[in-house]
CSV table of C-alpha atoms and ligand atoms in Angstrom, one decimal:
chain,number,residue,atom,x,y,z
A,1,MET,CA,90.5,287.0,38.9
A,2,GLU,CA,93.8,285.6,40.1
A,3,SER,CA,96.7,284.0,38.2
A,4,PHE,CA,100.0,282.4,39.1
A,5,TYR,CA,103.1,284.0,37.7
A,6,ILE,CA,105.9,281.4,37.5
A,7,VAL,CA,109.5,281.7,36.5
A,8,GLY,CA,110.7,278.3,35.4
A,9,ARG,CA,113.7,276.0,35.9
A,10,LYS,CA,114.3,276.6,39.6
A,11,ARG,CA,115.5,273.6,41.6
A,12,LEU,CA,113.2,272.4,44.3
A,13,GLU,CA,114.8,271.4,47.6
A,14,GLY,CA,113.8,271.2,51.3
A,15,GLU,CA,110.7,269.8,52.8
A,16,VAL,CA,107.0,270.0,52.0
A,17,GLU,CA,104.2,268.8,54.3
A,18,ILE,CA,101.2,267.2,52.6
A,19,ASP,CA,97.8,268.3,53.7
A,20,CYS,CA,94.7,266.2,54.7
A,21,ALA,CA,92.9,264.6,51.7
A,22,LYS,CA,90.3,266.8,50.0
A,23,ASN,CA,88.5,263.7,48.8
A,24,SER,CA,88.3,262.3,52.4
A,25,LEU,CA,87.2,265.6,54.0
A,26,LEU,CA,84.4,266.3,51.6
A,27,PRO,CA,82.4,263.0,52.2
A,28,ILE,CA,83.3,263.2,55.9
A,29,ILE,CA,81.8,266.7,56.2
A,30,ALA,CA,78.7,265.4,54.5
A,31,GLY,CA,78.6,262.5,57.0
A,32,CYS,CA,78.6,265.0,59.9
A,33,ILE,CA,75.0,265.8,58.9
A,34,MET,CA,74.0,262.5,60.6
A,35,VAL,CA,75.9,263.1,63.8
A,36,LYS,CA,74.0,264.3,66.8
A,37,GLY,CA,77.1,265.8,68.5
A,38,GLU,CA,80.1,268.0,67.9
A,39,VAL,CA,82.7,266.8,65.5
A,40,CYS,CA,86.3,268.2,65.5
A,41,LEU,CA,88.1,267.5,62.1
A,42,GLU,CA,91.7,268.2,62.8
A,43,ASN,CA,94.2,270.2,60.5
A,44,VAL,CA,91.7,271.0,57.8
A,45,PRO,CA,93.1,273.0,54.8
A,46,LYS,CA,90.8,275.7,53.5
A,47,TYR,CA,90.3,274.1,50.1
A,48,SER,CA,87.5,276.0,48.4
A,49,ASP,CA,85.6,272.8,48.0
A,50,VAL,CA,85.7,272.5,51.8
A,51,LEU,CA,84.3,276.0,52.1
A,52,ALA,CA,81.5,275.1,49.7
A,53,MET,CA,80.6,272.1,51.8
A,54,LYS,CA,80.7,274.3,54.9
A,55,LYS,CA,78.0,276.5,53.3
A,56,ILE,CA,75.8,273.5,52.5
A,57,VAL,CA,75.9,272.2,56.1
A,58,GLU,CA,75.2,275.6,57.4
A,59,HIS,CA,72.2,275.9,55.0
A,60,LEU,CA,70.8,272.7,56.5
A,61,GLY,CA,71.0,274.2,60.0
A,62,GLY,CA,74.4,272.9,61.1
A,63,LYS,CA,77.0,275.1,62.9
A,64,VAL,CA,80.4,275.0,61.3
A,65,ARG,CA,83.5,277.0,62.3
A,66,PHE,CA,87.3,277.0,61.9
A,67,GLU,CA,89.2,277.1,65.2
A,68,SER,CA,92.9,277.3,65.6
A,69,GLY,CA,94.5,274.2,67.1
A,70,ARG,CA,97.9,272.5,67.4
A,71,PHE,CA,98.2,271.7,63.7
A,72,THR,CA,99.4,273.7,60.7
A,73,ASN,CA,95.8,274.2,59.6
A,74,ASP,CA,92.8,275.1,61.7
A,75,ASN,CA,90.4,272.5,63.1
A,76,LEU,CA,86.9,272.4,61.6
A,77,ILE,CA,84.2,272.1,64.2
A,78,ILE,CA,80.9,270.8,63.0
A,79,ASP,CA,77.8,270.6,65.1
A,80,CYS,CA,74.7,269.2,63.3
A,81,ARG,CA,72.5,268.7,66.3
A,82,ASP,CA,70.1,271.3,65.0
A,83,VAL,CA,69.9,270.3,61.4
A,84,VAL,CA,66.3,270.8,60.4
A,85,TYR,CA,66.3,271.2,56.6
A,86,SER,CA,66.5,268.5,54.0
A,87,ASP,CA,67.1,270.4,50.8
A,88,VAL,CA,70.3,271.5,49.0
A,89,PRO,CA,69.5,274.3,46.5
A,90,ASN,CA,71.1,274.6,43.1
A,91,GLU,CA,73.1,277.7,44.0
A,92,LEU,CA,74.9,275.7,46.7
A,93,ALA,CA,75.0,272.2,45.0
A,94,CYS,CA,76.2,273.4,41.6
A,95,SER,CA,79.7,274.5,42.8
A,96,VAL,CA,81.0,271.1,43.8
A,97,ARG,CA,80.6,267.5,42.9
A,98,SER,CA,80.6,266.6,46.6
A,99,SER,CA,77.2,268.2,47.1
A,100,ILE,CA,75.8,264.9,45.9
A,101,PHE,CA,77.4,263.2,49.0
A,102,THR,CA,74.8,265.0,51.1
A,103,LEU,CA,71.9,262.9,49.6
A,104,GLY,CA,72.6,259.8,51.6
A,105,PRO,CA,73.2,261.5,55.0
A,106,ILE,CA,70.1,263.8,54.7
A,107,LEU,CA,68.0,260.8,53.6
A,108,SER,CA,69.4,258.7,56.5
A,109,ARG,CA,68.6,261.3,59.1
A,110,LYS,CA,65.5,263.1,57.8
A,111,GLY,CA,63.8,260.3,55.7
A,112,ILE,CA,63.4,262.7,52.8
A,113,ALA,CA,65.7,264.8,50.7
A,114,LYS,CA,65.7,267.2,47.8
A,115,VAL,CA,69.2,267.8,46.4
A,116,ALA,CA,70.1,269.7,43.2
A,117,PHE,CA,72.3,268.0,40.7
A,118,PRO,CA,76.0,268.5,41.6
A,119,GLY,CA,78.7,270.6,39.9
A,120,GLY,CA,82.4,269.8,39.9
A,121,CYS,CA,85.3,269.8,37.5
A,122,ASP,CA,84.2,269.8,33.8
A,123,ILE,CA,85.9,266.5,33.0
A,124,GLY,CA,82.9,264.6,31.7
A,125,LEU,CA,79.2,264.2,32.0
A,126,ARG,CA,79.5,262.8,35.5
A,127,PRO,CA,75.9,261.5,35.9
A,128,VAL,CA,74.5,260.2,39.2
A,129,ASP,CA,72.6,257.2,38.0
A,130,ILE,CA,74.7,254.8,40.0
A,131,HIS,CA,73.9,256.8,43.2
A,132,ILE,CA,70.2,256.7,42.4
A,133,SER,CA,70.2,253.0,41.5
A,134,ALA,CA,71.9,252.1,44.8
A,135,LEU,CA,69.3,254.0,46.8
A,136,LYS,CA,66.5,252.3,44.8
A,137,GLN,CA,68.0,248.9,45.5
A,138,LEU,CA,67.4,249.6,49.2
A,139,GLY,CA,63.8,250.5,48.7
A,140,CYS,CA,64.1,254.3,48.4
A,141,LYS,CA,61.7,256.2,46.1
A,142,VAL,CA,63.9,258.5,43.9
A,143,VAL,CA,62.8,260.8,41.2
A,144,ASP,CA,65.0,263.3,39.3
A,145,LYS,CA,63.4,266.2,37.6
A,146,ASN,CA,63.9,269.9,37.0
A,147,GLY,CA,67.5,269.5,38.0
A,148,TYR,CA,66.7,268.1,41.4
A,149,ILE,CA,66.8,264.7,43.0
A,150,TYR,CA,63.7,264.0,45.2
A,151,ALA,CA,64.1,261.0,47.5
A,152,ASP,CA,62.0,259.2,50.1
A,153,GLY,CA,64.1,256.9,52.4
A,154,GLY,CA,61.3,254.4,52.9
A,155,LYS,CA,61.4,252.0,55.8
A,156,ARG,CA,63.5,249.0,54.9
A,157,ARG,CA,67.1,250.3,54.8
A,158,GLU,CA,68.5,246.8,54.6
A,159,GLY,CA,69.5,244.4,51.9
A,160,ASP,CA,72.2,244.1,49.2
A,161,VAL,CA,73.4,246.8,46.8
A,162,MET,CA,75.3,245.9,43.6
A,163,LEU,CA,77.1,248.9,42.1
A,164,SER,CA,77.3,248.5,38.3
A,165,PHE,CA,80.6,250.5,38.4
A,166,SER,CA,82.9,251.0,41.4
A,167,SER,CA,82.0,254.7,41.7
A,168,VAL,CA,83.7,256.5,44.6
A,169,GLY,CA,80.9,258.9,45.2
A,170,ALA,CA,78.1,256.3,44.9
A,171,THR,CA,79.9,254.0,47.3
A,172,GLU,CA,80.3,256.8,49.8
A,173,ASN,CA,76.7,257.9,49.4
A,174,ILE,CA,75.1,254.5,49.9
A,175,MET,CA,77.5,253.7,52.8
A,176,MET,CA,76.3,256.8,54.6
A,177,PHE,CA,72.7,256.2,53.8
A,178,ALA,CA,72.9,252.8,55.4
A,179,VAL,CA,74.6,253.9,58.6
A,180,LEU,CA,71.4,254.9,60.5
A,181,GLY,CA,68.9,252.0,60.7
A,182,SER,CA,68.2,248.6,62.2
A,183,GLY,CA,69.2,246.2,59.5
A,184,GLN,CA,72.3,245.0,57.6
A,185,VAL,CA,73.3,246.5,54.2
A,186,ARG,CA,76.0,244.8,52.0
A,187,ILE,CA,77.6,246.8,49.2
A,188,PHE,CA,79.0,244.7,46.3
A,189,ASN,CA,81.6,246.0,43.8
A,190,PRO,CA,82.3,249.1,45.9
A,191,ALA,CA,85.1,251.6,45.2
A,192,ARG,CA,88.3,250.6,47.2
A,193,GLU,CA,90.0,254.0,47.4
A,194,PRO,CA,91.8,254.9,50.6
A,195,GLU,CA,89.3,257.7,51.1
A,196,ILE,CA,86.5,255.1,51.4
A,197,VAL,CA,88.5,253.5,54.2
A,198,ASP,CA,88.9,256.9,55.8
A,199,LEU,CA,85.2,257.6,55.6
A,200,GLN,CA,84.5,254.2,57.3
A,201,ASN,CA,87.0,255.0,60.0
A,202,PHE,CA,85.4,258.4,60.6
A,203,LEU,CA,81.9,257.0,60.8
A,204,ASN,CA,82.9,254.2,63.1
A,205,SER,CA,84.6,256.8,65.4
A,206,CYS,CA,81.1,258.3,65.6
A,207,GLY,CA,79.6,254.9,66.6
A,208,ALA,CA,78.7,253.4,63.2
A,209,LYS,CA,79.3,249.7,62.5
A,210,ILE,CA,80.9,249.4,59.1
A,211,SER,CA,83.5,246.9,57.9
A,212,GLY,CA,85.2,245.9,54.7
A,213,ALA,CA,86.0,249.3,53.2
A,214,GLY,CA,88.9,248.9,50.9
A,215,SER,CA,87.8,245.4,49.9
A,216,ASN,CA,85.3,244.2,47.4
A,217,LEU,CA,82.5,243.9,50.0
A,218,ILE,CA,81.4,246.5,52.5
A,219,VAL,CA,79.0,245.5,55.3
A,220,ILE,CA,77.1,248.1,57.4
A,221,GLU,CA,75.1,247.2,60.5
A,222,GLY,CA,72.5,250.0,61.1
A,223,VAL,CA,72.8,251.9,64.4
A,224,LYS,CA,70.3,254.2,66.1
A,225,ARG,CA,72.4,257.3,66.3
A,226,LEU,CA,75.9,258.7,65.8
A,227,HIS,CA,77.8,260.7,68.5
A,228,GLY,CA,80.5,263.4,68.1
A,229,CYS,CA,84.2,262.7,67.8
A,230,SER,CA,87.6,264.1,66.9
A,231,TYR,CA,89.1,262.9,63.6
A,232,HIS,CA,92.2,263.4,61.6
A,233,ALA,CA,91.8,262.6,57.9
A,234,ILE,CA,94.5,260.8,55.9
A,235,SER,CA,97.0,262.8,53.8
A,236,ASP,CA,96.1,263.7,50.3
A,237,ARG,CA,97.7,261.2,47.9
A,238,ILE,CA,97.0,263.4,44.9
A,239,GLU,CA,98.7,266.4,46.4
A,240,ALA,CA,101.6,264.1,47.4
A,241,GLY,CA,101.7,262.7,43.8
A,242,THR,CA,101.7,266.2,42.3
A,243,PHE,CA,104.7,267.3,44.4
A,244,LEU,CA,106.5,264.0,43.7
A,245,ILE,CA,106.1,264.7,40.0
A,246,ALA,CA,107.5,268.2,40.5
A,247,GLY,CA,110.4,266.6,42.4
A,248,ALA,CA,111.0,264.1,39.6
A,249,MET,CA,111.5,267.0,37.2
A,250,LEU,CA,113.2,269.6,39.5
A,251,GLY,CA,113.9,268.1,42.9
A,252,LYS,CA,117.2,268.2,44.7
A,253,LYS,CA,116.8,265.9,47.7
A,254,MET,CA,113.2,267.3,48.0
A,255,VAL,CA,111.4,265.7,51.0
A,256,VAL,CA,107.7,265.1,50.7
A,257,LYS,CA,106.4,264.6,54.3
A,258,ASN,CA,103.2,263.1,55.7
A,259,VAL,CA,102.7,260.6,52.9
A,260,LYS,CA,101.6,257.0,52.8
A,261,PRO,CA,103.7,255.4,50.1
A,262,LYS,CA,101.3,252.5,49.7
A,263,HIS,CA,98.6,254.9,48.7
A,264,ASN,CA,100.8,256.1,45.8
A,265,GLN,CA,102.2,252.7,44.7
A,266,ALA,CA,101.0,253.0,41.1
A,267,LEU,CA,102.7,256.4,40.7
A,268,LEU,CA,106.0,255.3,42.5
A,269,THR,CA,106.2,252.3,40.1
A,270,LYS,CA,106.1,254.7,37.1
A,271,LEU,CA,108.4,257.3,38.6
A,272,SER,CA,111.0,254.6,39.3
A,273,LYS,CA,111.3,254.1,35.5
A,274,THR,CA,112.2,257.8,34.8
A,275,ALA,CA,115.7,257.8,36.3
A,276,CYS,CA,114.7,260.2,39.1
A,277,LYS,CA,116.1,259.1,42.5
A,278,MET,CA,113.7,258.2,45.4
A,279,ASP,CA,114.2,257.2,49.0
A,280,VAL,CA,110.9,255.8,50.2
A,281,GLN,CA,110.3,255.8,54.0
A,282,ASP,CA,107.2,255.0,56.0
A,283,ASP,CA,105.9,258.6,56.1
A,284,ARG,CA,108.1,260.5,53.7
A,285,ILE,CA,109.7,260.3,50.3
A,286,THR,CA,112.9,262.0,49.3
A,287,ILE,CA,113.1,262.6,45.6
A,288,SER,CA,115.8,264.1,43.3
A,289,GLY,CA,115.3,264.8,39.6
A,290,SER,CA,117.5,263.8,36.8
A,291,PRO,CA,118.7,266.1,33.9
A,292,HIS,CA,118.0,263.2,31.6
A,293,LEU,CA,114.6,261.8,32.6
A,294,GLN,CA,113.5,258.7,30.7
A,295,SER,CA,109.9,258.1,29.7
A,296,PHE,CA,107.9,256.1,32.2
A,297,GLY,CA,106.4,254.2,29.2
A,298,GLU,CA,102.7,254.1,29.6
A,299,ILE,CA,99.9,254.8,32.1
A,300,GLU,CA,96.3,253.7,31.9
A,301,THR,CA,94.0,255.3,34.5
A,302,ALA,CA,91.8,252.9,36.6
A,303,VAL,CA,90.0,252.5,39.8
A,304,TYR,CA,92.2,252.1,42.9
A,305,PRO,CA,94.7,250.5,43.2
A,306,GLY,CA,95.2,251.2,39.5
A,307,PHE,CA,96.8,254.5,38.3
A,308,PRO,CA,94.7,257.4,39.6
A,309,THR,CA,92.9,259.5,37.1
A,310,ASP,CA,93.6,262.5,39.3
A,311,LEU,CA,97.3,262.3,38.4
A,312,GLN,CA,96.8,261.8,34.7
A,313,ALA,CA,97.2,265.5,33.8
A,314,GLN,CA,100.3,265.9,35.9
A,315,MET,CA,101.8,262.9,34.1
A,316,CYS,CA,101.2,264.6,30.7
A,317,THR,CA,103.5,267.4,31.9
A,318,LEU,CA,106.2,264.9,33.2
A,319,ALA,CA,106.0,263.0,29.9
A,320,SER,CA,106.6,266.2,28.0
A,321,VAL,CA,110.1,266.6,29.5
A,322,CYS,CA,111.1,262.9,29.5
A,323,GLU,CA,113.2,261.5,26.7
A,324,GLY,CA,111.2,259.2,24.4
A,325,TYR,CA,107.6,258.6,23.8
A,326,SER,CA,104.9,258.1,26.5
A,327,LEU,CA,101.4,256.7,26.2
A,328,ILE,CA,98.7,258.0,28.4
A,329,ILE,CA,95.2,256.4,28.4
A,330,GLU,CA,92.3,258.0,30.4
A,331,ASN,CA,89.6,255.4,31.1
A,332,LEU,CA,87.6,257.1,33.9
A,333,PHE,CA,86.4,260.4,32.4
A,334,GLU,CA,85.5,261.0,28.8
A,335,SER,CA,86.8,264.6,28.6
A,336,ARG,CA,89.7,264.9,30.9
A,337,PHE,CA,92.3,266.1,28.3
A,338,LYS,CA,91.4,269.8,28.2
A,339,HIS,CA,94.8,270.6,29.7
A,340,ILE,CA,96.5,269.3,26.5
A,341,GLY,CA,95.4,272.4,24.5
A,342,GLU,CA,97.1,274.6,27.1
A,343,LEU,CA,100.3,272.4,27.2
A,344,LEU,CA,100.6,272.7,23.4
A,345,LYS,CA,100.9,276.5,23.9
A,346,MET,CA,104.1,275.7,25.9
A,347,ASN,CA,105.7,273.8,23.0
A,348,CYS,CA,104.7,270.3,24.3
A,349,ASP,CA,104.4,267.6,21.6
A,350,ILE,CA,101.2,265.8,22.4
A,351,ARG,CA,98.7,264.1,20.2
A,352,CYS,CA,95.5,262.7,21.6
A,353,LYS,CA,92.4,261.0,20.3
A,354,ASN,CA,89.6,259.0,21.9
A,355,GLY,CA,91.0,259.0,25.4
A,356,VAL,CA,94.6,258.1,24.2
A,357,CYS,CA,97.5,260.5,24.3
A,358,ILE,CA,100.9,260.0,22.8
A,359,VAL,CA,103.5,262.4,24.2
A,360,LYS,CA,106.9,263.0,22.6
A,361,GLY,CA,109.4,264.2,25.2
A,362,LYS,CA,111.3,267.4,24.5
A,363,GLU,CA,114.6,268.9,25.8
A,364,LYS,CA,112.7,272.0,26.7
A,365,ILE,CA,109.2,273.4,26.9
A,366,TYR,CA,108.6,277.2,27.0
A,367,GLY,CA,106.6,279.5,29.3
A,368,ALA,CA,103.2,280.9,28.0
A,369,ASP,CA,100.0,282.5,29.1
A,370,VAL,CA,97.7,279.5,29.8
A,371,ASN,CA,94.3,278.9,31.4
A,372,ALA,CA,93.4,276.2,34.0
A,373,THR,CA,90.6,274.1,32.6
A,374,ASP,CA,89.9,272.1,35.8
A,375,LEU,CA,91.5,271.3,39.1
A,376,ARG,CA,94.1,268.7,38.1
A,377,GLY,CA,94.5,270.2,34.6
A,378,GLY,CA,95.4,273.4,36.4
A,379,ALA,CA,98.0,271.6,38.5
A,380,SER,CA,99.6,270.2,35.4
A,381,LEU,CA,100.0,273.7,34.1
A,382,VAL,CA,101.7,274.9,37.3
A,383,LEU,CA,104.1,271.9,37.0
A,384,ALA,CA,104.7,272.9,33.3
A,385,GLY,CA,105.4,276.5,34.3
A,386,LEU,CA,107.9,275.3,37.0
A,387,VAL,CA,109.9,273.3,34.4
A,388,ALA,CA,109.5,275.6,31.4
A,389,GLU,CA,112.1,278.0,30.0
A,390,GLY,CA,111.0,281.6,30.8
A,391,TYR,CA,107.9,282.7,32.5
A,392,THR,CA,104.3,281.3,32.6
A,393,THR,CA,101.1,282.8,33.7
A,394,VAL,CA,98.4,280.3,34.8
A,395,ASN,CA,95.0,281.9,34.8
A,396,ASN,CA,91.7,280.8,36.3
A,397,ILE,CA,93.5,279.5,39.4
A,398,GLY,CA,90.3,279.4,41.5
A,399,LEU,CA,90.0,275.9,40.0
A,400,ILE,CA,93.3,274.9,41.5
A,401,ASP,CA,92.4,276.3,44.9
A,402,ARG,CA,89.6,273.7,45.0
A,403,GLY,CA,92.1,271.0,45.9
A,404,TYR,CA,95.4,272.6,46.7
A,405,TYR,CA,95.7,274.9,49.7
A,406,LYS,CA,98.4,277.7,49.4
A,407,ILE,CA,100.3,275.7,46.8
A,408,GLU,CA,102.3,278.8,45.8
A,409,ASP,CA,103.6,279.1,49.4
A,410,LYS,CA,104.7,275.4,49.5
A,411,LEU,CA,106.5,275.7,46.1
A,412,THR,CA,108.1,279.0,47.1
A,413,ALA,CA,109.4,277.4,50.3
A,414,LEU,CA,111.0,274.7,48.1
A,415,GLY,CA,112.7,277.3,46.0
A,416,GLY,CA,110.2,277.7,43.2
A,417,ASP,CA,109.5,281.1,41.8
A,418,ILE,CA,105.7,281.4,41.8
A,419,LYS,CA,103.5,284.3,42.8
A,420,ARG,CA,99.7,284.7,43.1
A,421,ILE,CA,98.8,287.9,41.2
A,422,LYS,CA,95.4,289.6,40.9
A,423,CYS,CA,94.5,290.5,37.3
A,424,GLU,CA,91.6,292.4,35.9
A,425,LYS,CA,88.8,290.1,34.6
A,426,LYS,CA,90.1,288.8,31.3
A,427,VAL,CA,87.6,288.7,28.6
A,428,ASP,CA,88.4,285.4,27.0
A,429,ASN,CA,87.7,286.1,23.3
A,430,CYS,CA,89.0,282.8,22.3
A,431,SER,CA,86.2,280.6,23.6
B,501,LIG,C1,85.6,261.1,42.9
B,501,LIG,O1,84.7,261.7,42.0
B,501,LIG,C2,86.7,262.2,43.1
B,501,LIG,N1,86.0,263.4,43.7
B,501,LIG,C3,87.3,262.6,41.8
B,501,LIG,O2,88.4,263.5,42.1
B,501,LIG,C4,88.0,261.3,41.2
B,501,LIG,O3,88.5,261.7,40.0
B,501,LIG,C5,87.0,260.2,41.1
B,501,LIG,O4,86.3,260.0,42.3
B,501,LIG,C6,87.6,258.9,40.6
B,501,LIG,O5,88.6,258.5,41.5
B,501,LIG,C7,85.7,263.4,45.0
B,501,LIG,O6,85.9,262.5,45.7
B,501,LIG,C8,85.0,264.7,45.5
B,501,LIG,P1,83.2,258.3,40.3
B,501,LIG,P2,83.3,260.9,41.7
B,501,LIG,O7,81.8,258.3,40.8
B,501,LIG,O8,82.8,260.2,42.9
B,501,LIG,C9,81.0,257.7,36.2
B,501,LIG,C10,89.6,265.5,41.9
B,501,LIG,O9,90.3,266.0,41.0
B,501,LIG,N2,79.8,257.7,37.0
B,501,LIG,O10,84.2,257.3,40.8
B,501,LIG,O11,82.5,261.8,40.9
B,501,LIG,C11,81.6,259.0,36.2
B,501,LIG,O12,81.0,259.8,35.2
B,501,LIG,C12,88.3,264.9,41.6
B,501,LIG,O13,89.9,265.5,43.1
B,501,LIG,C13,78.5,257.3,36.4
B,501,LIG,O14,78.5,257.1,35.2
B,501,LIG,O15,83.9,259.7,40.7
B,501,LIG,C14,83.0,258.7,35.8
B,501,LIG,O16,83.2,258.5,34.5
B,501,LIG,C15,88.0,264.9,40.1
B,501,LIG,N3,77.4,257.4,37.2
B,501,LIG,C16,83.3,257.4,36.6
B,501,LIG,O17,82.0,256.9,36.8
B,501,LIG,C17,77.4,257.7,38.5
B,501,LIG,O18,76.4,257.6,39.2
B,501,LIG,C18,84.0,257.6,37.9
B,501,LIG,O19,83.2,258.4,38.7
B,501,LIG,C19,78.7,258.0,39.1
B,501,LIG,C20,79.8,258.0,38.4
């Protein structure tokens, strides 16, 4: 087991380079299953979720390797010419939510698929009914039983799909399913996140014919085959947001590089209310904290371009050290407040009920021994440790490694005092 040991209240200055987006890379890796050629994904961080997807593609018969290139991170070389299998077993699927993204590509290429139900952060039930409904609307036969989804791709692969909710994963899955074929598929009420546009751009680089990603209608003209390409995914707007929140609390002209400000507009609007100072350029944001941060008022999570649910936990930490009261409403996931119990150990003043949190800002919060509950909840605890008086240990940090690569190195380079320590397996008698 590993933990982060953090000594709080250190100013953060200098530069941090944001990595490629986890939530772009995961569906793109799944999309490679359909590509009959070699794909080079550039500058890929070794997020543990990426490593989990690598294992799934290898299980199907694909060849996947990291190779050093001219970027900070290695390139990921994926060759799925020899993909022969069409099943994803539970032991591989259960570790990540993104395993479900393989359903569409396997079905598209092989005509049949057997994929175990996905895993992922414990932030709600996270069913896959919208994924299944979308496939059925295109004539697929889909049965879910014994923890597996059995699907037959049928012949049609053309027509209209209406998503009952703008699910990110369901949009990506049905988009990929429709890529190989001879007809037109239109997706109504799709998710509009930047990662959907990134997936469209990747697939089009391989010869797909997709348009409309990022809008309220995506149109796919089926093609016979996809060829290899080189592709550089967009930067991770959630990692960028996490560092910007750190900068709002502790920054001293801290420069967050390789960002797309328009992908973080909802966050920037809220941060501008807190009295932190920001200089927003095309590809970087310089941020300085204020000793007297004001509350940002309220946030309500929503689908893009609304406030991202993946920054909700981090905003709970920020609210805890801003003067005044803040209101935080979580609309996307029904149990995404598990980090609150851990923040309360650090003397935060937070009350929450039925998806609504009221946070009373405090002059100081104090270090404690806390446990990451999920990826972004874990990130909120790291931020709390950085701003707290005294020292904090954040346990269960494997959850954080799912979506932040070497976060302790980046924070140390900025002046933070954070170390990764190995600890004997803690028997958690409290749960
Ligand atoms: C993606 O998850 C992201 N994960 C999540 O990021 C992100 O929080 C989420 O989109 C929303 O933006 C990846 O891209 C790998 P959804 P996904 O389908 O696709 C319900 C992170 O921290 N729903 O848009 O699973 C679902 O339960 C992770 O990086 C159904 O009811 O999100 C949830 O309440 C966490 N039925 C809501 O929709 C379905 O079939 C949004 O889910 C699908 C979803």
